[in-house]
Each structure stands twice: as C-alpha cells, then as structure tokens.
Coordinates of C-alpha atoms in Angstrom, one line a residue:
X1 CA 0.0 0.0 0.0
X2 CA 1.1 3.4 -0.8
X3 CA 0.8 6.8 0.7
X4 CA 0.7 8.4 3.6
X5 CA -1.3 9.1 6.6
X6 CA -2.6 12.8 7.5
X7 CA -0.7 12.5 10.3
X8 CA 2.6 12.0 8.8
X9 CA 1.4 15.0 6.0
X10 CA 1.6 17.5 9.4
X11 CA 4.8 15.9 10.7
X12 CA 6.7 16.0 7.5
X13 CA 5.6 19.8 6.5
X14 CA 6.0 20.5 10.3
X15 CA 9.4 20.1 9.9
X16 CA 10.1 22.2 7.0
X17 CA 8.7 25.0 8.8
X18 CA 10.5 24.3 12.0
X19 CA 13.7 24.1 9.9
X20 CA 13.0 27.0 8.0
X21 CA 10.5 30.0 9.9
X22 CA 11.5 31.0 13.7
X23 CA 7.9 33.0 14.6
X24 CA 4.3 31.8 13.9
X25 CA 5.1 28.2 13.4
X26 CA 1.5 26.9 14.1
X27 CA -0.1 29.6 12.0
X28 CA 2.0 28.8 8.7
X29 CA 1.3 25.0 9.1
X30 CA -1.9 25.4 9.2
X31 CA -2.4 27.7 6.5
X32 CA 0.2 25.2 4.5
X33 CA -2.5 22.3 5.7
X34 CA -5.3 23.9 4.4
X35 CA -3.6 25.0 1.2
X36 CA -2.6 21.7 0.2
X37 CA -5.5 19.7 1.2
X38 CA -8.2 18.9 -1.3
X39 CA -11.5 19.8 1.1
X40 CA -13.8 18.9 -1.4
X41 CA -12.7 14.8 -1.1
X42 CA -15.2 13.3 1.2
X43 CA -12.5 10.8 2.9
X44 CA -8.6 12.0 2.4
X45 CA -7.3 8.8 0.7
X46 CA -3.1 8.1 1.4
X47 CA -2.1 8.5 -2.6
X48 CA -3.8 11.8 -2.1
X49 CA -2.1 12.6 0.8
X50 CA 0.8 11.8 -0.4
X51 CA 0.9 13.5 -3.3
X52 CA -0.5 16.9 -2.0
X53 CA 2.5 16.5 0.4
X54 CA 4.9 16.4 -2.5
X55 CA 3.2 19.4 -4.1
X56 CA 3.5 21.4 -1.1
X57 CA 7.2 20.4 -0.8
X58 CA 8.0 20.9 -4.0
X59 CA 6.6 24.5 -4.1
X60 CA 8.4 25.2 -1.1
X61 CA 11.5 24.0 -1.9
X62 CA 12.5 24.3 -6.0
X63 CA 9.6 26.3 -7.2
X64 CA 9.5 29.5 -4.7
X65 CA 13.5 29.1 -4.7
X66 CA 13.6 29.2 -8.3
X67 CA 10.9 31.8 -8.3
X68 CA 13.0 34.0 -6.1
X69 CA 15.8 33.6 -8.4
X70 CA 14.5 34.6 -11.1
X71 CA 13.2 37.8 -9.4
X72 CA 16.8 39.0 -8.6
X73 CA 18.1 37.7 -12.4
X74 CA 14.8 38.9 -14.1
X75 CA 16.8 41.2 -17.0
X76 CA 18.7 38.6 -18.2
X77 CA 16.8 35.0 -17.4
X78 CA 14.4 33.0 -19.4
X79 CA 12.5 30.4 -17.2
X80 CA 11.0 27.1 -18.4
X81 CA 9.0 24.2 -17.4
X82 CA 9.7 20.9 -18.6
X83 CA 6.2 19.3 -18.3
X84 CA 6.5 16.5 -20.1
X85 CA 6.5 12.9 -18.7
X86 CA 8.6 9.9 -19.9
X87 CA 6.4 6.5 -19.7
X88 CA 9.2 4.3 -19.1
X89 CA 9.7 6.6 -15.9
X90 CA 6.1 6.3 -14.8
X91 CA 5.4 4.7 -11.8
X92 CA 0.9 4.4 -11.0
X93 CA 1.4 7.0 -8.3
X94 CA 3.8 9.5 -10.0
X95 CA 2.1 12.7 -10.9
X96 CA 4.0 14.6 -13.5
X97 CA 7.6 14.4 -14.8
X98 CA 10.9 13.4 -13.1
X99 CA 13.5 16.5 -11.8
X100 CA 16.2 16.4 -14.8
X101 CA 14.3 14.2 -17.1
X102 CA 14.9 17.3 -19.8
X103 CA 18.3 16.4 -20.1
X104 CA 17.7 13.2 -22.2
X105 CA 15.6 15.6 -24.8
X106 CA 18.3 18.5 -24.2
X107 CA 21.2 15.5 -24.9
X108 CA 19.0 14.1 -28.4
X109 CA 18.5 11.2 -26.7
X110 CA 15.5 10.6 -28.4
X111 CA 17.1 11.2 -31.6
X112 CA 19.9 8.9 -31.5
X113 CA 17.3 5.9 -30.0
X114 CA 14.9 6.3 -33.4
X115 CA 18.0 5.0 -35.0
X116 CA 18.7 2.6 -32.5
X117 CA 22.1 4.4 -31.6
X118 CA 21.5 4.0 -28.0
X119 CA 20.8 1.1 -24.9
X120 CA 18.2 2.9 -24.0
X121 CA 15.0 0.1 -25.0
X122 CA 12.6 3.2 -24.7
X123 CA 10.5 3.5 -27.7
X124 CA 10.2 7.5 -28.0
X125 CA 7.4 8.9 -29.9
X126 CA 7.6 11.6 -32.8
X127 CA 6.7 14.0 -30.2
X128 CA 9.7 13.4 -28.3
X129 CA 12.2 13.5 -31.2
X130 CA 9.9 16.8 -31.9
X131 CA 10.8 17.8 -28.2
X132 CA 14.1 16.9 -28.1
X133 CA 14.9 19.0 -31.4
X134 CA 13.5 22.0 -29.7
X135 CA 15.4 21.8 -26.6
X136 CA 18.0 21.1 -28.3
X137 CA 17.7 23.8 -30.4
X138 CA 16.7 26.2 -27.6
X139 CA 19.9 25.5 -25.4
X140 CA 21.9 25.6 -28.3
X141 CA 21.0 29.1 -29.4
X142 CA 21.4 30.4 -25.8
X143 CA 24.9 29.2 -25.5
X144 CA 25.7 30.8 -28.9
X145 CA 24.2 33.6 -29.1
X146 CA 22.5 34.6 -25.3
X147 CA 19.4 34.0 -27.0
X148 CA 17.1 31.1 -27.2
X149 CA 15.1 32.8 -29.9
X150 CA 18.1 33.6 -32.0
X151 CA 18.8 30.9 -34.6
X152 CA 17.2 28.0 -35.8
X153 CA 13.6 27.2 -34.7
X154 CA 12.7 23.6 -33.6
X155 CA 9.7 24.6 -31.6
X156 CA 7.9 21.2 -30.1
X157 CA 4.1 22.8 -30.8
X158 CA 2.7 22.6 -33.8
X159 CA -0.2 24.0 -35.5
X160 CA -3.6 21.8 -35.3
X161 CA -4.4 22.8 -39.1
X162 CA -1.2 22.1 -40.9
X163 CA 1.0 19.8 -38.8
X164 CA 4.0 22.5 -39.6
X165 CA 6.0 24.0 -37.0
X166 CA 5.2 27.0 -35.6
X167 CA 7.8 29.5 -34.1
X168 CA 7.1 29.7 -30.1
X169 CA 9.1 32.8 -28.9
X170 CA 10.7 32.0 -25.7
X171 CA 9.8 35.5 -23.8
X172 CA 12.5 36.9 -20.9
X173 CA 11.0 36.0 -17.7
X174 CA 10.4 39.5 -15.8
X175 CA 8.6 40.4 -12.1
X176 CA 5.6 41.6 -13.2
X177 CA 4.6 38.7 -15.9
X178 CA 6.7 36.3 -14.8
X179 CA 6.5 34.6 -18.3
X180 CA 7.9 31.1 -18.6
X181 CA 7.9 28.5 -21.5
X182 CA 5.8 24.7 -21.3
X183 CA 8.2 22.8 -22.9
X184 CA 5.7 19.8 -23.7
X185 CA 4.4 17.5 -26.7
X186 CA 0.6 18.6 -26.5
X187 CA -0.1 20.3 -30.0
X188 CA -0.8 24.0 -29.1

C-alpha cells in the first residue's frame, strides 16, 4: 500500500517549517494544511495525501526558490517548465515528470534511440524527437548567441491545421509577468 497518513502530511511539512520560519510556526502550518488539502474529497485517501504533500514540498522547496531567483536575475533570465512525462519513468502513483528528465531531450537522446544508436530500450514517440529538437535547439541558441530565440527554430508545438511547425518565442521572464515557457508535446 502506498501513501501516507494525514498525520505524517503535518509531521513531514511541520518540519520544513521548524527548519526554515523562527515565529508563527503553528499559523504557517496550518495555512500550509489547508492549502494543500483537497477539502472537497469526502475521505482523504493516502495517494492523495501523499501527493499533496509532494506538491506542497516541492513548491516550497524548488519552485519558490527558483521563483525568487529569477526575481533578482529577471533582466537577463528565461524560465522554463519541462512538463512532459517519460512512460518508461512512470510509476501508478507518479504525478507529472521526473527532476532532470529534460536532459535526455536537451542530450537528443531521443534522436539517437529512433536510430537505435542508443541502450536505451525506450520507444520514443515523434513528439519526443519533436521535443528533443527543440530543446536542443533552444539550449543551443542560448549558448551561442545569449538568445534562445536567436537561430534556428525547432519549436515542439505545432499547429492543429497544418502539422507544420510554428515559431514559439521563448519571452524573458520579468517580475511583473513572470513569463515562462511549457516545454511539452501537447499540440498548441
């Protein structure tokens, strides 16, 4: 069986905030509790529990970091979110993708397995050769030219009508929009 208790939920964010706030302990739990608690469940099942206590770590502890980061670099960053989830990584309980699993589509892993180049025994769809050409392409501009809209255009979304590529500009993130990219496979 898998998940856990409420119980364990408090415990496990009580000790973030212990670890990380000195004054109103009680309060921010409680508001974190109630945040990350879906009310409208009539009994609070242990996958749920468990993954609403994921969600609330992983807020607290990569996205408001990265957040915060990208406040005080806002005139020179562009933020992404990888968002899309490998099968062969996908365990019944897992809820969106794997921290780092971008870097096979940003190394053409994808590429080099359609032609059986690799030992990976994934089968990757032509939306993940589609996604790992625009990573690719996106990193690739950055580190040349600063850019990741400068250069070629690889962009993973593609129009509904013709099944051509369509250019996605990847805005600067700034404070006030805070403008990110979905790197994904879903058509746009």
């Amino acid at each position: 069986s898998y998940g856990i208790e409420t119980w364990k939920k408090i415990e496990v964010l009580g000790t973030l905030i212990n670890s990380t706030y000195r004054h109103h302990q009680p309060q921010i739990l409680a508001t974190l509790v109630n945040e990350y608690t879906e009310w409208e469940r009539p009994v609070q099942h242990p996958i749920n529990t468990l993954h609403e206590t994921m969600e609330a770590l992983g807020d607290g502890l990569v996205v408001a970091p990265v957040m915060r980061t990208a406040d005080l670099y806002s005139g020179s960053s562009f933020l992404y979110v990888f968002n899309h989830h490998l099968r062969v990584t996908q365990s019944p309980q897992k809820q969106g993708c794997v921290h780092g699993e971008e870097l096979l589509y940003m190394f053409g892993v994808p590429l080099a397995n359609s032609s059986n180049k690799t030992s990976f025994s994934h089968n990757f769809s032509k939306a993940d050769v589609r996604l790992s050409k625009a990573v690719m392409t996106y990193w690739s501009n950055f580190a040349r030219t600063g850019n990741p809209n400068k250069g070629q255009d690889h962009s993973p979304h593609h129009s509904q009508k013709t099944h051509k590529p369509s250019t996605e500009k990847w805005l600067p993130y700034d404070t006030v929009h805070k403008r990110y990219l979905l790197l994904d496979s879903r058509p746009s």
